[in-house]
Amino acid sequence: MRKCVLVSGGAGFIGSHVTVELIEAGYDVIVADNMSNCDLTCFEGVKKITGKDDIPFFKIDFTDPVAAELLFSTNEIDAVIHFAAFKAVGESVNEPLKYYKNNLSSFMNVIESARAHGCDNILFSSSATVYGEPEELPVTEDTPRQPATSPYGNTKTMCEDILRDCVKAYPEIKGIALRYFNPIGAHPSALIGELPRGVPNNLVPFITQTAIGKRECLSVFGDDYPTPDGTCLRDFIDVVDLAKAHVFAVRRMLEGKMKKDYEIYNIGTGTPLSVMELIKGFEKANNLKLNYKIAPRRTGDISALWADPTLANRELGWKAERKTEDTLAAAWAWEKHLAGK
């Protein structure tokens, strides 16, 4: 019997790519999203990529426990991947209650409804932000978590703890937390990609919007960090590689191959790139020049963070495979697709 996976927040950037990979791996998928930070562009793209016009879609807000309960009670769901959350770091600093209320209550409602209706496999979309500014690099899953630098980051830490404690308290539940590093790029088809509202919070959409003329100039925040070229070092992972990791993790849960009831995995490449290297890489991959300037450091930015993905490579059988130049070419193709070029 085919297994069904619910993707909460599935109309967004990462959720849409995960939906594609799940469908192509043979799973039935239900997409649910409140559409507060996206529109149907990527969901329609998913249908074109997969050739499936009948993907179930529910517009619901998981902070509403009645809506969450209704979704689980009327569908046979074997696993849930939880993306639904607010994610703007700066906004979370200015509106902490909005972030705590939304991100925590939505996840607790998902767990409660899933548990009540026999969906015992829960995968949480976590983040490398839980590591803060680590003392040693690269970080492993055993690297101590640091106090969060924003309410957004704190909700990731707290949701990890909620899942861990629920797994401990309720023996039927299995949980996996995937700690993402810096997802970038777009699907090779250019039919789905990152679609920020307003001014982008992430680097690559700002790069592509600058390249196409939506933004006048790209700001590089700081060139005096203790790194080889003075700009921040990050672990940039192709969003398709990241999406595939979810398929491996879900399969591990559904096939009963977990060694512990709660597992954590770093999802990164293990190879750091600086902000300037990424900018130069984009220029080279797409044969164009970007207008950029050096700006003062941003509060809260750390100098360097990248993953040791050994555990995910070994236990999940997953590995990042896409080349950076292909990732950056796909991001540019997506931007041009949005512009109708």
Coordinates of C-alpha atoms in Angstrom, one line a residue:
M1 CA 0.0 0.0 0.0
R2 CA 1.3 3.5 -0.9
K3 CA 2.1 5.7 2.0
C4 CA 0.7 9.2 2.4
V5 CA 2.8 12.1 3.6
L6 CA 1.4 15.4 4.8
V7 CA 3.6 18.4 4.0
S8 CA 2.5 21.3 6.2
G9 CA 3.7 24.6 4.7
G10 CA 4.0 22.6 1.5
A11 CA 3.3 25.5 -0.9
G12 CA 6.5 27.4 0.1
F13 CA 10.1 27.3 -1.2
I14 CA 11.4 24.1 0.5
G15 CA 8.0 22.5 0.9
S16 CA 7.3 22.6 -2.8
H17 CA 10.6 21.0 -3.6
V18 CA 10.0 18.3 -1.0
T19 CA 6.6 17.6 -2.5
V20 CA 8.1 17.0 -5.9
E21 CA 10.7 14.6 -4.5
L22 CA 8.2 12.7 -2.4
I23 CA 5.9 12.2 -5.4
E24 CA 8.7 11.1 -7.7
A25 CA 9.7 8.6 -5.0
G26 CA 6.3 7.0 -5.1
Y27 CA 4.5 8.6 -2.1
D28 CA 1.1 10.1 -2.0
V29 CA 1.3 13.7 -0.8
I30 CA -1.2 16.1 0.9
V31 CA -0.2 19.7 0.8
A32 CA -1.5 22.1 3.5
D33 CA -0.6 25.8 3.8
N34 CA -2.2 29.0 5.1
M35 CA -0.6 30.9 2.2
S36 CA 0.5 33.7 4.6
N37 CA 4.0 33.7 3.0
C38 CA 3.4 32.4 -0.5
D39 CA 1.0 32.1 -3.3
L40 CA 0.0 29.2 -5.6
T41 CA 2.9 29.8 -8.0
C42 CA 5.1 27.0 -6.6
F43 CA 2.2 24.6 -6.1
E44 CA 1.1 25.0 -9.7
G45 CA 4.8 24.4 -10.7
V46 CA 4.8 21.2 -8.6
K47 CA 1.8 19.9 -10.6
K48 CA 3.6 20.7 -13.9
I49 CA 6.8 19.0 -12.9
T50 CA 5.1 15.8 -11.6
G51 CA 2.4 15.7 -14.2
K52 CA -0.2 15.4 -11.4
D53 CA -3.1 17.7 -11.4
D54 CA -4.9 16.0 -8.5
I55 CA -2.5 16.7 -5.6
P56 CA -4.7 17.3 -2.5
F57 CA -4.4 20.8 -1.2
F58 CA -5.9 22.3 1.9
K59 CA -5.7 25.9 2.9
I60 CA -5.6 25.7 6.6
D61 CA -3.8 27.4 9.5
F62 CA -2.3 24.9 11.9
T63 CA -2.6 27.3 14.8
D64 CA -6.3 26.4 14.6
P65 CA -6.5 23.1 16.5
V66 CA -10.0 22.4 15.0
A67 CA -8.6 22.7 11.5
A68 CA -5.6 20.5 12.2
E69 CA -7.9 17.9 13.8
L70 CA -10.2 17.9 10.8
L71 CA -7.4 17.4 8.4
F72 CA -6.0 14.3 10.2
S73 CA -9.4 12.8 10.9
T74 CA -10.5 12.9 7.3
N75 CA -7.3 11.7 5.7
E76 CA -5.2 8.6 6.1
I77 CA -1.8 10.1 6.9
D78 CA 1.3 8.0 7.6
A79 CA 3.9 10.7 8.2
V80 CA 4.0 14.5 8.5
I81 CA 6.8 16.8 7.5
H82 CA 6.3 20.1 9.3
F83 CA 7.4 23.3 7.6
A84 CA 4.6 25.7 8.5
A85 CA 6.2 28.5 10.4
F86 CA 7.1 32.2 10.3
K87 CA 10.8 32.5 9.3
A88 CA 12.0 36.1 9.1
V89 CA 14.7 36.6 11.7
G90 CA 14.5 40.4 11.8
E91 CA 10.7 40.4 12.1
S92 CA 10.9 37.9 14.9
V93 CA 13.1 40.3 16.9
N94 CA 10.5 43.0 16.5
E95 CA 7.4 40.8 17.0
P96 CA 8.4 37.9 19.3
L97 CA 4.9 37.0 20.4
K98 CA 3.8 36.6 16.8
Y99 CA 6.6 34.0 16.3
Y100 CA 6.2 32.1 19.5
K101 CA 2.4 31.9 19.2
N102 CA 2.5 30.8 15.5
N103 CA 5.6 28.5 15.4
L104 CA 5.0 26.7 18.7
S105 CA 1.2 26.3 18.6
S106 CA 1.1 25.1 15.0
F107 CA 3.7 22.4 15.7
M108 CA 2.0 21.3 18.9
N109 CA -1.4 21.1 17.1
V110 CA 0.2 19.0 14.4
I111 CA 1.7 16.5 16.9
E112 CA -1.5 16.3 18.9
S113 CA -3.7 15.7 15.9
A114 CA -1.3 13.3 14.3
R115 CA -1.0 11.2 17.5
A116 CA -4.8 11.1 17.9
H117 CA -5.2 9.6 14.4
G118 CA -2.4 7.1 14.3
C119 CA 0.1 9.2 12.3
D120 CA 3.2 8.2 14.4
N121 CA 6.0 9.6 12.1
I122 CA 6.9 13.3 12.5
L123 CA 9.7 15.0 10.7
F124 CA 10.5 18.6 11.8
S125 CA 12.1 21.2 9.7
S126 CA 14.8 22.6 12.0
S127 CA 17.8 24.8 11.3
A128 CA 21.5 25.2 11.9
T129 CA 20.7 28.4 13.7
V130 CA 20.4 26.2 16.8
Y131 CA 24.2 26.0 16.9
G132 CA 24.7 29.8 17.2
E133 CA 28.4 30.8 17.0
P134 CA 30.0 27.4 17.6
E135 CA 33.4 27.1 19.2
E136 CA 34.5 24.4 16.8
L137 CA 33.9 23.9 13.1
P138 CA 32.4 22.0 11.3
V139 CA 29.5 21.3 13.6
T140 CA 28.3 17.8 14.2
E141 CA 24.9 16.7 15.7
D142 CA 26.7 16.5 19.1
T143 CA 27.9 20.2 18.9
P144 CA 26.2 22.0 21.8
R145 CA 23.3 24.2 20.9
Q146 CA 23.9 27.8 21.8
P147 CA 21.4 30.4 23.0
A148 CA 19.4 31.7 20.1
T149 CA 20.1 35.1 18.7
S150 CA 16.5 35.7 17.6
P151 CA 13.0 34.5 18.6
Y152 CA 12.8 32.7 15.3
G153 CA 15.9 30.7 16.1
N154 CA 14.6 30.1 19.6
T155 CA 11.4 28.6 18.2
K156 CA 13.5 26.0 16.3
T157 CA 15.3 25.0 19.5
M158 CA 12.0 24.8 21.4
C159 CA 10.2 22.8 18.7
E160 CA 13.1 20.3 18.7
D161 CA 12.6 20.0 22.4
I162 CA 8.9 19.6 22.1
L163 CA 9.4 16.8 19.6
R164 CA 12.0 15.1 21.7
D165 CA 9.8 15.2 24.8
C166 CA 6.8 13.9 22.9
V167 CA 8.7 11.0 21.6
K168 CA 9.9 10.2 25.1
A169 CA 6.4 10.5 26.6
Y170 CA 4.4 8.7 23.8
P171 CA 6.1 5.5 22.8
E172 CA 4.2 5.2 19.5
I173 CA 5.7 8.4 18.1
K174 CA 8.9 8.5 16.1
G175 CA 10.6 11.8 15.3
I176 CA 13.4 13.2 13.2
A177 CA 14.7 16.8 13.2
L178 CA 16.6 17.9 10.1
R179 CA 18.9 20.8 10.7
Y180 CA 19.2 22.7 7.5
F181 CA 22.1 24.9 6.7
N182 CA 21.6 27.5 3.9
P183 CA 19.2 26.3 1.2
I184 CA 19.6 28.0 -2.2
G185 CA 18.8 27.5 -5.8
A186 CA 15.6 26.3 -7.6
H187 CA 14.4 23.2 -9.4
P188 CA 16.2 22.6 -12.7
S189 CA 12.9 23.0 -14.5
A190 CA 12.8 26.6 -13.3
L191 CA 9.1 26.0 -12.4
I192 CA 9.5 26.3 -8.6
G193 CA 12.0 28.3 -6.5
E194 CA 12.3 30.8 -3.8
L195 CA 9.6 33.5 -3.9
P196 CA 10.1 36.1 -1.2
R197 CA 7.5 38.7 -0.4
G198 CA 8.9 42.2 -0.3
V199 CA 12.7 42.7 0.3
P200 CA 14.4 39.2 0.4
N201 CA 15.8 38.1 3.7
N202 CA 18.1 35.5 2.0
L203 CA 21.2 36.2 -0.1
V204 CA 20.5 34.4 -3.3
P205 CA 17.1 36.0 -4.0
F206 CA 18.7 39.3 -3.4
I207 CA 21.4 38.4 -5.9
T208 CA 19.0 37.3 -8.6
Q209 CA 16.7 40.3 -8.0
T210 CA 19.7 42.6 -8.3
A211 CA 20.8 40.8 -11.5
I212 CA 17.4 41.2 -13.1
G213 CA 17.0 44.9 -12.1
K214 CA 14.5 44.6 -9.3
R215 CA 17.1 45.8 -6.8
E216 CA 19.6 48.6 -7.5
C217 CA 22.5 47.2 -5.5
L218 CA 23.4 44.1 -3.4
S219 CA 24.9 44.8 0.0
V220 CA 27.6 42.6 1.3
F221 CA 27.3 43.0 5.1
G222 CA 30.9 43.2 6.4
D223 CA 34.3 42.3 4.8
D224 CA 36.3 42.3 8.0
Y225 CA 35.3 38.9 9.4
P226 CA 38.1 36.4 10.4
T227 CA 37.7 34.5 7.2
P228 CA 39.9 34.1 4.1
D229 CA 38.2 37.0 2.2
G230 CA 36.6 38.8 5.1
T231 CA 33.1 37.8 4.3
C232 CA 30.9 35.3 6.2
L233 CA 31.4 31.6 5.5
R234 CA 28.3 29.5 5.1
D235 CA 27.2 26.0 4.0
F236 CA 25.1 26.6 1.0
I237 CA 23.1 23.6 0.0
D238 CA 21.0 23.1 -3.2
V239 CA 17.3 23.0 -2.3
V240 CA 16.8 19.9 -4.5
D241 CA 19.5 18.0 -2.5
L242 CA 17.9 19.2 0.7
A243 CA 14.5 18.0 -0.5
K244 CA 15.9 14.6 -1.3
A245 CA 17.1 14.3 2.3
H246 CA 13.5 14.4 3.4
V247 CA 12.7 11.4 1.2
F248 CA 15.5 9.4 2.8
A249 CA 14.4 10.5 6.3
V250 CA 10.7 9.6 5.7
R251 CA 11.6 6.3 4.2
R252 CA 13.8 5.5 7.3
M253 CA 10.8 6.2 9.6
L254 CA 8.2 4.4 7.5
E255 CA 10.4 1.3 7.0
G256 CA 11.2 1.0 10.7
K257 CA 14.9 1.5 10.2
M258 CA 15.5 4.2 12.9
K259 CA 18.0 3.2 15.6
K260 CA 16.5 5.6 18.1
D261 CA 13.0 7.0 18.4
Y262 CA 14.3 10.5 18.0
E263 CA 17.1 11.3 15.6
I264 CA 18.8 14.5 14.4
Y265 CA 20.7 15.1 11.2
N266 CA 22.7 18.0 9.8
I267 CA 21.7 18.6 6.2
G268 CA 24.5 20.4 4.5
T269 CA 27.4 20.0 2.0
G270 CA 30.2 20.1 4.5
T271 CA 32.0 22.6 2.3
P272 CA 31.9 26.3 3.3
L273 CA 31.7 29.1 0.8
S274 CA 32.0 32.8 1.6
V275 CA 29.4 35.3 0.6
M276 CA 31.9 36.8 -1.9
E277 CA 32.7 33.4 -3.4
L278 CA 28.9 32.9 -3.9
I279 CA 28.6 36.3 -5.6
K280 CA 31.5 35.6 -7.9
G281 CA 30.2 32.1 -8.5
F282 CA 26.9 33.5 -9.6
E283 CA 28.6 35.9 -12.0
K284 CA 30.6 33.1 -13.5
A285 CA 27.8 30.6 -13.8
N286 CA 25.5 33.0 -15.5
N287 CA 28.1 35.2 -17.4
L288 CA 27.0 38.5 -15.9
K289 CA 28.2 41.2 -13.5
L290 CA 26.5 42.2 -10.3
N291 CA 26.2 45.6 -8.8
Y292 CA 27.3 45.2 -5.2
K293 CA 28.8 47.2 -2.4
I294 CA 30.4 46.5 1.0
A295 CA 28.1 47.6 3.9
P296 CA 28.5 47.5 7.7
R297 CA 28.1 44.2 9.5
R298 CA 24.5 43.2 10.4
T299 CA 23.7 42.6 14.1
G300 CA 23.5 38.9 14.8
D301 CA 25.5 37.6 11.8
I302 CA 28.1 35.0 12.8
S303 CA 31.4 34.7 11.0
A304 CA 31.3 31.1 10.0
L305 CA 29.1 28.0 10.1
W306 CA 29.1 24.8 8.2
A307 CA 28.1 21.2 8.7
D308 CA 29.7 17.9 9.2
P309 CA 27.1 15.8 7.3
T310 CA 28.8 12.5 8.0
L311 CA 25.9 11.1 10.1
A312 CA 23.3 11.9 7.4
N313 CA 25.6 10.4 4.7
R314 CA 26.0 7.2 6.7
E315 CA 22.6 6.7 8.4
L316 CA 20.3 8.1 5.8
G317 CA 22.3 7.1 2.8
W318 CA 21.9 10.7 1.5
K319 CA 24.6 13.0 0.2
A320 CA 24.6 16.5 -1.4
E321 CA 25.3 16.1 -5.1
R322 CA 24.5 19.2 -7.1
K323 CA 27.3 21.5 -8.1
T324 CA 27.3 25.1 -7.0
E325 CA 27.4 26.4 -10.5
D326 CA 24.3 24.4 -11.4
T327 CA 22.5 25.6 -8.3
L328 CA 23.2 29.2 -9.1
A329 CA 22.3 28.8 -12.8
A330 CA 18.9 27.3 -11.6
A331 CA 18.3 30.2 -9.3
W332 CA 18.9 32.6 -12.2
A333 CA 16.6 30.6 -14.5
W334 CA 13.9 30.7 -11.9
E335 CA 14.2 34.5 -11.6
K336 CA 14.0 34.9 -15.3
H337 CA 11.0 32.6 -15.4
L338 CA 9.2 34.8 -12.8
A339 CA 9.9 37.8 -15.0
G340 CA 8.6 36.1 -18.1
K341 CA 12.0 36.2 -19.8

